[in-house]
Amino acid sequence: MIHSEKKSSTHQPIYTAQARLDFDIAYLLQMGIKRAYVTPFAKNNECFCEPEIILNNLEKLKKKADLALLKGLCVYPLFITIGHPEGNFAMPARYRQQQNLDGSLRPGFVCFSDAIRQSEMLRFIQKATELGFARIAFDDDLRDAFCYCDEHLNGFRFFREKPRDEIKKILNGVLTNSEYEKVRCRWYEYKYEGMKKFAHCIEKTVH
């Protein structure tokens, strides 16, 4: 994907596709790209590989980014948080998997609030900062809208001890009860607070 960013009176083309480590510097420059966000993967299915691989790949990305900068292309790391629906990522057992409202698992997606995944992401961010990257980006925008795992439900006091059928009615049913409407709003506020908390962790890691 290519889009433009307003900068003073000019537009600066930005490349945000998942180019991976094999991105072609000359080709991007020929396209008029001045800034590229690149996933630190040697291949597409490294999203959930062992952290050491990503840390090592970040070092490789920095070397290529330094070379690209000499030619007029700024390159920054692009991270994936919870996963993608294409089904090409194997979910490691160390992560807590997302759940649907009925309790079934969402294949290929990590729960955003999973402590292990968040810890690994902070390690990646710290490494990128230490390497001297001035920017980082997240492909998933820290989204946390579709996970209804037991941990999420138990962490929200209005849903503790409630059966999933009742929770589904509150969140997805036709609103005929004003109290349900208030609970629904509080649920999304609760989700937002979880994302904001992790964003603060990112901020402290970077700064």
mmCIF file of C-alpha atoms in Angstrom:
data_model
loop_
_atom_site.group_PDB
_atom_site.id
_atom_site.type_symbol
_atom_site.label_atom_id
_atom_site.label_comp_id
_atom_site.label_asym_id
_atom_site.label_seq_id
_atom_site.Cartn_x
_atom_site.Cartn_y
_atom_site.Cartn_z
ATOM 1 C CA MET A 1 0.000 0.000 0.000
ATOM 2 C CA ILE A 2 1.249 3.486 -0.837
ATOM 3 C CA HIS A 3 -0.143 6.709 0.542
ATOM 4 C CA SER A 4 0.956 10.309 0.830
ATOM 5 C CA GLU A 5 1.778 12.275 3.933
ATOM 6 C CA LYS A 6 1.471 16.052 3.956
ATOM 7 C CA LYS A 7 4.745 17.716 4.832
ATOM 8 C CA SER A 8 4.874 21.477 4.452
ATOM 9 C CA SER A 9 3.768 22.211 0.884
ATOM 10 C CA THR A 10 4.859 18.858 -0.539
ATOM 11 C CA HIS A 11 3.657 15.281 -0.333
ATOM 12 C CA GLN A 12 6.016 12.509 0.704
ATOM 13 C CA PRO A 13 5.144 9.042 -0.651
ATOM 14 C CA ILE A 14 5.261 6.328 2.010
ATOM 15 C CA TYR A 15 5.455 2.580 1.493
ATOM 16 C CA THR A 16 3.659 0.550 4.154
ATOM 17 C CA ALA A 17 3.341 -2.907 2.611
ATOM 18 C CA GLN A 18 4.909 -5.896 4.319
ATOM 19 C CA ALA A 19 8.053 -5.827 2.204
ATOM 20 C CA ARG A 20 10.142 -7.929 4.625
ATOM 21 C CA LEU A 21 13.921 -7.960 4.678
ATOM 22 C CA ASP A 22 14.278 -8.649 0.972
ATOM 23 C CA PHE A 23 12.806 -5.266 -0.043
ATOM 24 C CA ASP A 24 14.415 -3.706 -3.102
ATOM 25 C CA ILE A 25 15.851 -0.278 -2.286
ATOM 26 C CA ALA A 26 16.311 0.763 -5.912
ATOM 27 C CA TYR A 27 12.793 -0.317 -6.872
ATOM 28 C CA LEU A 28 11.182 1.690 -4.052
ATOM 29 C CA LEU A 29 13.203 4.757 -4.992
ATOM 30 C CA GLN A 30 12.130 4.366 -8.625
ATOM 31 C CA MET A 31 8.524 4.403 -7.409
ATOM 32 C CA GLY A 32 9.166 7.724 -5.712
ATOM 33 C CA ILE A 33 9.045 6.251 -2.214
ATOM 34 C CA LYS A 34 10.880 8.204 0.457
ATOM 35 C CA ARG A 35 9.805 6.294 3.571
ATOM 36 C CA ALA A 36 9.203 2.554 3.988
ATOM 37 C CA TYR A 37 7.892 0.559 6.964
ATOM 38 C CA VAL A 38 9.213 -2.996 6.767
ATOM 39 C CA THR A 39 8.429 -6.098 8.827
ATOM 40 C CA PRO A 40 11.573 -7.675 10.341
ATOM 41 C CA PHE A 41 10.810 -11.030 8.720
ATOM 42 C CA ALA A 42 12.957 -13.038 6.328
ATOM 43 C CA LYS A 43 9.734 -14.763 5.226
ATOM 44 C CA ASN A 44 6.039 -14.108 5.721
ATOM 45 C CA ASN A 45 5.344 -16.747 8.373
ATOM 46 C CA GLU A 46 7.812 -15.397 10.933
ATOM 47 C CA CYS A 47 5.171 -13.332 12.719
ATOM 48 C CA PHE A 48 5.060 -15.684 15.706
ATOM 49 C CA CYS A 49 8.527 -17.216 15.567
ATOM 50 C CA GLU A 50 10.935 -17.262 18.508
ATOM 51 C CA PRO A 51 11.775 -13.722 19.699
ATOM 52 C CA GLU A 52 15.506 -14.216 19.101
ATOM 53 C CA ILE A 53 14.847 -14.521 15.372
ATOM 54 C CA ILE A 54 13.032 -11.185 15.267
ATOM 55 C CA LEU A 55 15.751 -9.533 17.363
ATOM 56 C CA ASN A 56 18.387 -10.815 14.957
ATOM 57 C CA ASN A 57 16.302 -9.729 11.968
ATOM 58 C CA LEU A 58 16.057 -6.222 13.408
ATOM 59 C CA GLU A 59 19.841 -5.996 13.291
ATOM 60 C CA LYS A 60 19.758 -7.041 9.631
ATOM 61 C CA LEU A 61 17.020 -4.512 8.940
ATOM 62 C CA LYS A 62 19.062 -1.728 10.545
ATOM 63 C CA LYS A 63 22.074 -2.470 8.354
ATOM 64 C CA LYS A 64 19.892 -2.333 5.252
ATOM 65 C CA ALA A 65 18.127 0.772 6.536
ATOM 66 C CA ASP A 66 21.467 2.542 6.937
ATOM 67 C CA LEU A 67 22.360 1.649 3.356
ATOM 68 C CA ALA A 68 18.939 2.804 2.140
ATOM 69 C CA LEU A 69 19.292 6.123 3.951
ATOM 70 C CA LEU A 70 22.490 6.876 2.035
ATOM 71 C CA LYS A 71 20.427 6.564 -1.140
ATOM 72 C CA GLY A 72 17.561 8.726 0.078
ATOM 73 C CA LEU A 73 15.146 6.133 1.495
ATOM 74 C CA CYS A 74 14.133 6.114 5.174
ATOM 75 C CA VAL A 75 13.301 2.627 6.478
ATOM 76 C CA TYR A 76 11.609 1.773 9.795
ATOM 77 C CA PRO A 77 10.355 -1.472 11.390
ATOM 78 C CA LEU A 78 6.694 -2.495 11.120
ATOM 79 C CA PHE A 79 5.450 -4.867 13.819
ATOM 80 C CA ILE A 80 2.434 -7.179 13.902
ATOM 81 C CA THR A 81 0.735 -7.562 17.290
ATOM 82 C CA ILE A 82 -2.146 -10.054 17.334
ATOM 83 C CA GLY A 83 -1.860 -11.763 13.939
ATOM 84 C CA HIS A 84 -3.713 -11.871 10.630
ATOM 85 C CA PRO A 85 -6.613 -14.002 9.339
ATOM 86 C CA GLU A 86 -4.838 -15.505 6.336
ATOM 87 C CA GLY A 87 -4.056 -18.657 8.311
ATOM 88 C CA ASN A 88 -0.366 -18.786 7.420
ATOM 89 C CA PHE A 89 0.836 -18.235 10.975
ATOM 90 C CA ALA A 90 1.150 -21.165 13.373
ATOM 91 C CA MET A 91 0.082 -20.126 16.862
ATOM 92 C CA PRO A 92 2.775 -20.994 19.449
ATOM 93 C CA ALA A 93 1.505 -22.693 22.590
ATOM 94 C CA ARG A 94 3.099 -19.983 24.734
ATOM 95 C CA TYR A 95 0.404 -17.497 23.707
ATOM 96 C CA ARG A 96 -3.191 -17.222 24.868
ATOM 97 C CA GLN A 97 -5.448 -17.507 21.843
ATOM 98 C CA GLN A 98 -8.393 -15.196 21.251
ATOM 99 C CA GLN A 99 -11.926 -16.491 21.813
ATOM 100 C CA ASN A 100 -15.257 -15.641 20.224
ATOM 101 C CA LEU A 101 -18.321 -14.750 22.274
ATOM 102 C CA ASP A 102 -19.453 -18.371 22.265
ATOM 103 C CA GLY A 103 -16.116 -19.442 23.742
ATOM 104 C CA SER A 104 -14.716 -20.975 20.560
ATOM 105 C CA LEU A 105 -11.133 -20.151 19.613
ATOM 106 C CA ARG A 106 -10.179 -17.664 16.905
ATOM 107 C CA PRO A 107 -7.447 -19.502 14.957
ATOM 108 C CA GLY A 108 -4.343 -17.469 14.257
ATOM 109 C CA PHE A 109 -5.016 -14.623 16.693
ATOM 110 C CA VAL A 110 -3.227 -13.885 19.976
ATOM 111 C CA CYS A 111 -5.170 -12.246 22.791
ATOM 112 C CA PHE A 112 -3.937 -8.657 22.817
ATOM 113 C CA SER A 113 -3.617 -8.631 26.605
ATOM 114 C CA ASP A 114 -1.531 -11.821 26.701
ATOM 115 C CA ALA A 115 1.388 -10.997 28.993
ATOM 116 C CA ILE A 116 3.916 -13.129 27.082
ATOM 117 C CA ARG A 117 3.112 -11.537 23.726
ATOM 118 C CA GLN A 118 3.198 -8.034 25.177
ATOM 119 C CA SER A 119 6.545 -8.741 26.832
ATOM 120 C CA GLU A 120 7.990 -9.950 23.530
ATOM 121 C CA MET A 121 6.668 -6.905 21.682
ATOM 122 C CA LEU A 122 8.341 -4.617 24.212
ATOM 123 C CA ARG A 123 11.616 -6.494 23.685
ATOM 124 C CA PHE A 124 11.337 -5.857 19.941
ATOM 125 C CA ILE A 125 10.590 -2.181 20.508
ATOM 126 C CA GLN A 126 13.480 -1.807 22.938
ATOM 127 C CA LYS A 127 15.829 -3.462 20.438
ATOM 128 C CA ALA A 128 14.645 -1.183 17.631
ATOM 129 C CA THR A 129 15.215 1.833 19.862
ATOM 130 C CA GLU A 130 18.703 0.665 20.849
ATOM 131 C CA LEU A 131 19.572 0.164 17.189
ATOM 132 C CA GLY A 132 18.696 3.791 16.530
ATOM 133 C CA PHE A 133 15.413 3.561 14.626
ATOM 134 C CA ALA A 134 13.634 6.904 15.001
ATOM 135 C CA ARG A 135 10.189 5.461 14.217
ATOM 136 C CA ILE A 136 8.262 2.228 14.637
ATOM 137 C CA ALA A 137 4.835 1.228 13.332
ATOM 138 C CA PHE A 138 2.176 -1.354 14.167
ATOM 139 C CA ASP A 139 0.173 -3.021 11.425
ATOM 140 C CA ASP A 140 -2.663 -4.054 13.752
ATOM 141 C CA ASP A 141 -3.155 -0.663 15.428
ATOM 142 C CA LEU A 142 -3.176 -2.369 18.846
ATOM 143 C CA ARG A 143 -6.737 -3.514 18.156
ATOM 144 C CA ASP A 144 -8.480 -5.565 20.804
ATOM 145 C CA ALA A 145 -12.120 -5.512 19.731
ATOM 146 C CA PHE A 146 -12.876 -9.167 19.041
ATOM 147 C CA CYS A 147 -11.410 -11.153 21.927
ATOM 148 C CA TYR A 148 -13.810 -12.536 24.536
ATOM 149 C CA CYS A 149 -11.431 -14.893 26.314
ATOM 150 C CA ASP A 150 -12.057 -15.891 29.925
ATOM 151 C CA GLU A 151 -9.359 -13.492 31.118
ATOM 152 C CA HIS A 152 -11.012 -10.548 29.387
ATOM 153 C CA LEU A 153 -14.475 -11.427 30.661
ATOM 154 C CA ASN A 154 -13.324 -12.074 34.226
ATOM 155 C CA GLY A 155 -11.390 -8.809 34.225
ATOM 156 C CA PHE A 156 -14.598 -6.869 33.558
ATOM 157 C CA ARG A 157 -16.612 -6.788 36.774
ATOM 158 C CA PHE A 158 -20.022 -6.553 35.061
ATOM 159 C CA PHE A 159 -19.421 -9.876 33.301
ATOM 160 C CA ARG A 160 -18.025 -11.903 36.179
ATOM 161 C CA GLU A 161 -20.220 -14.902 36.912
ATOM 162 C CA LYS A 162 -22.415 -14.170 33.878
ATOM 163 C CA PRO A 163 -22.935 -16.980 31.320
ATOM 164 C CA ARG A 164 -21.697 -16.319 27.802
ATOM 165 C CA ASP A 165 -25.252 -16.392 26.404
ATOM 166 C CA GLU A 166 -26.176 -13.435 28.551
ATOM 167 C CA ILE A 167 -22.975 -11.592 27.668
ATOM 168 C CA LYS A 168 -23.706 -12.154 23.980
ATOM 169 C CA LYS A 169 -27.175 -10.675 24.441
ATOM 170 C CA ILE A 170 -25.731 -7.598 26.131
ATOM 171 C CA LEU A 171 -23.022 -6.974 23.528
ATOM 172 C CA ASN A 172 -24.666 -8.124 20.292
ATOM 173 C CA GLY A 173 -28.409 -8.189 20.893
ATOM 174 C CA VAL A 174 -31.013 -5.540 20.174
ATOM 175 C CA LEU A 175 -30.818 -3.070 23.032
ATOM 176 C CA THR A 176 -34.105 -3.069 24.928
ATOM 177 C CA ASN A 177 -32.581 -2.448 28.332
ATOM 178 C CA SER A 178 -30.936 0.870 29.209
ATOM 179 C CA GLU A 179 -28.664 -0.891 31.703
ATOM 180 C CA TYR A 180 -27.377 -3.171 28.960
ATOM 181 C CA GLU A 181 -26.510 -0.126 26.894
ATOM 182 C CA LYS A 182 -24.471 1.297 29.775
ATOM 183 C CA VAL A 183 -22.675 -2.018 30.281
ATOM 184 C CA ARG A 184 -21.885 -2.238 26.564
ATOM 185 C CA CYS A 185 -20.303 1.212 26.661
ATOM 186 C CA ARG A 186 -18.320 0.310 29.774
ATOM 187 C CA TRP A 187 -17.070 -2.866 28.092
ATOM 188 C CA TYR A 188 -15.537 -0.917 25.236
ATOM 189 C CA GLU A 189 -14.101 1.598 27.679
ATOM 190 C CA TYR A 190 -12.538 -1.332 29.529
ATOM 191 C CA LYS A 191 -11.046 -2.619 26.267
ATOM 192 C CA TYR A 192 -9.753 0.843 25.423
ATOM 193 C CA GLU A 193 -8.072 1.134 28.816
ATOM 194 C CA GLY A 194 -6.213 -2.112 28.162
ATOM 195 C CA MET A 195 -4.869 -0.794 24.869
ATOM 196 C CA LYS A 196 -3.972 2.544 26.424
ATOM 197 C CA LYS A 197 -2.077 0.800 29.214
ATOM 198 C CA PHE A 198 0.073 -1.090 26.711
ATOM 199 C CA ALA A 199 0.597 2.093 24.673
ATOM 200 C CA HIS A 200 2.028 3.696 27.808
ATOM 201 C CA CYS A 201 4.377 0.722 28.177
ATOM 202 C CA ILE A 202 5.547 1.294 24.614
ATOM 203 C CA GLU A 203 6.065 4.984 25.335
ATOM 204 C CA LYS A 204 8.194 4.228 28.413
ATOM 205 C CA THR A 205 10.217 1.654 26.467
ATOM 206 C CA VAL A 206 10.965 4.098 23.659
ATOM 207 C CA HIS A 207 11.643 7.136 25.827
#
